[in-house]
CSV table of C-alpha atoms in Angstrom, one decimal:
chain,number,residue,atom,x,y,z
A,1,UNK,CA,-7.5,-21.1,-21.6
A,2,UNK,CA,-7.7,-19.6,-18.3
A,3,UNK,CA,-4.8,-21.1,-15.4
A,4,UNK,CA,-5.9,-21.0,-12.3
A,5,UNK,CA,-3.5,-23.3,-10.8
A,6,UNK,CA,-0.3,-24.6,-12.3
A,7,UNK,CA,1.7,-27.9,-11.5
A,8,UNK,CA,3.9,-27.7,-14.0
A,9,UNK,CA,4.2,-25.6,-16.9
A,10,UNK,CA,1.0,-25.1,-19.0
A,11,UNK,CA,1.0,-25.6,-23.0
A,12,UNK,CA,-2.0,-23.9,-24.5
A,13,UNK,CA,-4.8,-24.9,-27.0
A,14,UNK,CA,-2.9,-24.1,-29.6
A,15,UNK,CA,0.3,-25.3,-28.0
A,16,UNK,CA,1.9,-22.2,-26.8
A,17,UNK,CA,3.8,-22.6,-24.2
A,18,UNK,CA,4.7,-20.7,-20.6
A,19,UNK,CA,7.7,-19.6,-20.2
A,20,UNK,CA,9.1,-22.1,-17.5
A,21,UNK,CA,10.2,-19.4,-15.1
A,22,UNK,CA,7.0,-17.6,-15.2
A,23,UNK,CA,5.4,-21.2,-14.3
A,24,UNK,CA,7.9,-21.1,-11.3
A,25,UNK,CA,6.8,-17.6,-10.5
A,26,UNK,CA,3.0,-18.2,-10.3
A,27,UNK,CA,3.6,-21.4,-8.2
A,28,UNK,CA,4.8,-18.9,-5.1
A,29,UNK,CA,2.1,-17.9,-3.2
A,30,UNK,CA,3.4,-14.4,-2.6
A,31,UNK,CA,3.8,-14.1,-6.4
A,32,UNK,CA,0.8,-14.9,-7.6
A,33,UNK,CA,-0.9,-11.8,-7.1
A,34,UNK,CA,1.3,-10.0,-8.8
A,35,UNK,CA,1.5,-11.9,-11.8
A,36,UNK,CA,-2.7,-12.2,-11.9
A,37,UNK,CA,-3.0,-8.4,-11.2
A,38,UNK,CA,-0.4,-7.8,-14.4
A,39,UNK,CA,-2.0,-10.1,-16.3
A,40,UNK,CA,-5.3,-8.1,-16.2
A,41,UNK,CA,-3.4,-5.0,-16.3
A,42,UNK,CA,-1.5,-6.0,-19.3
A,43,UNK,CA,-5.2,-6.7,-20.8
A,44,UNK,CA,-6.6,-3.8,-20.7
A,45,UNK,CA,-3.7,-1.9,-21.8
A,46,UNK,CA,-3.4,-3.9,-24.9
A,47,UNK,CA,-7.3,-3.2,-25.5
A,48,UNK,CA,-6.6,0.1,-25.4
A,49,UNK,CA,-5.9,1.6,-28.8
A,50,UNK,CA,-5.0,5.1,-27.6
A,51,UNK,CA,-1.6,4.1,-25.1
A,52,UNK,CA,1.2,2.4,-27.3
A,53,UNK,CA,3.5,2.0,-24.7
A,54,UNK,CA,3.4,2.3,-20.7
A,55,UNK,CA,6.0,3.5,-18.3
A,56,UNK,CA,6.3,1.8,-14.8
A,57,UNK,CA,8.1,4.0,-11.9
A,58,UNK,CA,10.1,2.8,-8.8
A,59,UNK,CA,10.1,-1.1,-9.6
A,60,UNK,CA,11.7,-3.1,-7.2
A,61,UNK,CA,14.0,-6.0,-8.1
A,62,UNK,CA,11.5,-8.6,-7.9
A,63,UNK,CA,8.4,-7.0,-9.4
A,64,UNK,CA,10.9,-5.9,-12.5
A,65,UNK,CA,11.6,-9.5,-12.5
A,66,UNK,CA,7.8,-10.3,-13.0
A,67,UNK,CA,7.1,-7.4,-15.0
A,68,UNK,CA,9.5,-8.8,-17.7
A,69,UNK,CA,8.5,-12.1,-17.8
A,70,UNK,CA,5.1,-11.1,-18.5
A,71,UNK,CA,6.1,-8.6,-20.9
A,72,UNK,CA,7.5,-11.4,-22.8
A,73,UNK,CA,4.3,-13.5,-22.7
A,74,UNK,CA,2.6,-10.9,-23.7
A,75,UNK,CA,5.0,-10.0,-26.6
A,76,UNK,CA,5.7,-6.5,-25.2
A,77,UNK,CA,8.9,-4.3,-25.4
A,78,UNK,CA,10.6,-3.9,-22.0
A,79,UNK,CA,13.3,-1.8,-21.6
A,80,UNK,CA,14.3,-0.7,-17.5
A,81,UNK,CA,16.5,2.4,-16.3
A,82,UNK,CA,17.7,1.9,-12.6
A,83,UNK,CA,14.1,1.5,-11.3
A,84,UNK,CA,12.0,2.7,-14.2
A,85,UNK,CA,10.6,0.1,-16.5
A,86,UNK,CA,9.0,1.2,-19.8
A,87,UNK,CA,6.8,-1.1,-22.0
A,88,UNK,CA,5.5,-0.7,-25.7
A,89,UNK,CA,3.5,-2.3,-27.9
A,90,UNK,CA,5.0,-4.5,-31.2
A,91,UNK,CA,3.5,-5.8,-34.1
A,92,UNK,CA,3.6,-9.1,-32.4
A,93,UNK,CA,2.2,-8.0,-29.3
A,94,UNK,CA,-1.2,-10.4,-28.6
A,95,UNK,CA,-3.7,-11.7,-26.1
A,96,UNK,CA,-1.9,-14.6,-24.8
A,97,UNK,CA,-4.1,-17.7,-24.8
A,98,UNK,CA,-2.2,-19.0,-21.8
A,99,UNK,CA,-4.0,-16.2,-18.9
A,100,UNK,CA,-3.6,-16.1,-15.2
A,101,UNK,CA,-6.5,-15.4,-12.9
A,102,UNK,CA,-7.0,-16.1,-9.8
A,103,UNK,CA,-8.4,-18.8,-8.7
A,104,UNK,CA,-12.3,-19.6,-8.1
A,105,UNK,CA,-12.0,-20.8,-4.6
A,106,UNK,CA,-10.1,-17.5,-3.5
A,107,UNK,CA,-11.9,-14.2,-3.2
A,108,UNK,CA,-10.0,-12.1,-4.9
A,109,UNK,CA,-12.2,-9.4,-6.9
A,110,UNK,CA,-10.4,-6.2,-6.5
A,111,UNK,CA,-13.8,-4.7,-4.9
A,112,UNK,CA,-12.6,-3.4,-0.9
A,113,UNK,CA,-15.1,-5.0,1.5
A,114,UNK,CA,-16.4,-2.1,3.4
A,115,UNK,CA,-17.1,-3.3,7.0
A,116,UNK,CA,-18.8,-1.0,9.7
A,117,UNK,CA,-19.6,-0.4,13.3
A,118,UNK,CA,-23.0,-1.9,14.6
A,119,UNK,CA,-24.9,1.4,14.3
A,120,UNK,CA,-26.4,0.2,17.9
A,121,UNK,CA,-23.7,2.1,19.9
A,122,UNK,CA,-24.6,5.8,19.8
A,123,UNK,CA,-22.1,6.7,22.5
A,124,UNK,CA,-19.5,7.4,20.3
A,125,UNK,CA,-16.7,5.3,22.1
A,126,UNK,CA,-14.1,3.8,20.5
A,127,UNK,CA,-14.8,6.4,17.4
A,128,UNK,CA,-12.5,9.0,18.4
A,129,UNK,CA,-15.8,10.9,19.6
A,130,UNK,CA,-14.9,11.7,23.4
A,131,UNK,CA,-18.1,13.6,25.3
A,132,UNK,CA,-20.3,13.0,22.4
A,133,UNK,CA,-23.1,11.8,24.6
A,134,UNK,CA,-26.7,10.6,22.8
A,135,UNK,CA,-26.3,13.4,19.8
A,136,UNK,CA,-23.2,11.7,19.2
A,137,UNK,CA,-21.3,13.4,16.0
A,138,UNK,CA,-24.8,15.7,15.1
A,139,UNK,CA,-23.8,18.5,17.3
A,140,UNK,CA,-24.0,22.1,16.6
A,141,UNK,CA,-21.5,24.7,16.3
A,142,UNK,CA,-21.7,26.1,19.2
A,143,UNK,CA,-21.7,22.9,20.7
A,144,UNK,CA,-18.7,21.8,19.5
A,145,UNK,CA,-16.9,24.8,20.5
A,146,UNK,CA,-18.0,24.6,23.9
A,147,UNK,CA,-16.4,21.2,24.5
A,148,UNK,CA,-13.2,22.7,22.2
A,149,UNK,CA,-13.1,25.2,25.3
A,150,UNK,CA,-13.7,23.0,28.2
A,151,UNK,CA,-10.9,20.4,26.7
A,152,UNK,CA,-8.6,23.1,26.4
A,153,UNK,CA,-8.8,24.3,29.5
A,154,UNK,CA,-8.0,21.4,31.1
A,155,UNK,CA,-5.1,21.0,29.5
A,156,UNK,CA,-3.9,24.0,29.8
A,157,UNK,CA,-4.7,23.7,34.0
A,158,UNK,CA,-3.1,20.6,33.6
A,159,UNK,CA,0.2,22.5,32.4
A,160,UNK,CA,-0.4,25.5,34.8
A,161,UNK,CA,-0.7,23.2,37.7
A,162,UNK,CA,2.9,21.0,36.5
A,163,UNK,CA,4.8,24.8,35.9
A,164,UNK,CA,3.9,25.8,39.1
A,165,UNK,CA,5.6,22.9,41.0
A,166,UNK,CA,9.3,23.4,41.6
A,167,UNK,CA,11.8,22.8,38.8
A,168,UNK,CA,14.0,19.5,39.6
A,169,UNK,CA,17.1,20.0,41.7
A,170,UNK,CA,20.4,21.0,39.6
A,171,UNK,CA,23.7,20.2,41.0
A,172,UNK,CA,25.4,24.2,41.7
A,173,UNK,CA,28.0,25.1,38.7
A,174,UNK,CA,31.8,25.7,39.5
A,175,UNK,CA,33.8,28.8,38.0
A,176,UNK,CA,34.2,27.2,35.2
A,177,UNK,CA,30.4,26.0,34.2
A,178,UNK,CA,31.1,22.6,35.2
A,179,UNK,CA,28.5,20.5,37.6
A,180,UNK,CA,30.4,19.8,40.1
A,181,UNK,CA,30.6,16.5,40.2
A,182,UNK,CA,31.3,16.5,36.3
A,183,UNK,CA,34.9,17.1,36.2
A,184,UNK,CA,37.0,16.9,32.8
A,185,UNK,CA,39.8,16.8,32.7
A,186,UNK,CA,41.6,17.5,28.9
């Protein structure tokens, strides 16, 4: 039995039921994630017959919150230190038949979508590719090196050409290294 979305709290096929604050918990949006993402997680650790128990660093407040309350639908020992949560198998530790996946009308796979530029624009702008004219990023060594040089040096006339102008005006010092319009007085 498979929720995908809750209005109240779910009773199973074989009349288990969901613990009424995890209910609550998958019923916010900004929770639900996290509880479907554990739920799969929690899966495939209890699958796995080689880890008895895993150990889950730097969990905020609210995940630990969520972490325990599927730990117990999933019969697993929690124990937390300060941040640091830590669950283990038990012998009653089981497949819930109460599960929580997302939902069909949400695409929500765990596969990235990889989106790319039109590979129509050659010219390289917008790509970080400055001067890379019609080879665009197939240049040469030597190539490369050459436009290395020529942006370097007009960087470096740039700061030649601001050095040589004269420094801003300073106010003269008195005796006592004060600007002398800067008196203290102490």
């Amino acid at each position: 039995f498979f929720l995908s979305h809750m209005t109240e709290p779910a009773v199973g096929p074989t009349g288990a039921a969901v613990e009424p604050a995890l209910a609550a918990a998958y019923q916010n949006a900004r929770h639900r994630p996290t509880i479907e993402k554990l739920d799969a997680q929690f899966e495939m650790f209890l699958q796995n017959d080689k880890l008895f128990q895993i150990t889950l660093n730097n969990v905020s407040a609210p995940h630990q919150t969520l972490v325990e309350y599927m730990a117990r639908h999933f019969k697993l020992k929690c124990t937390v230190v300060d941040s640091t949560m830590t669950l283990a198998k038990t012998d009653a530790t089981q497949l819930p038949t109460v599960r929580f996946k997302p939902r069909g009308d949400e695409k929500r796979d765990g596969v990235p979508t990889i989106m790319r530029r039109d590979d129509g624009d050659k010219s390289g702008a917008g790509r970080g590719l400055a001067g890379a004219g019609s080879r665009g990023g197939n240049k040469t060594v030597t190539e490369r090196e050459q436009d290395y040089a020529e942006v370097r040096n007009r960087i470096f006339a740039e700061a030649a050409a601001k050095s040589k102008s004269p420094p801003p005006a300073r106010e003269p010092l008195s005796p006592n290294n004060d600007r002398v319009g800067d008196r203290r007085t102490g």
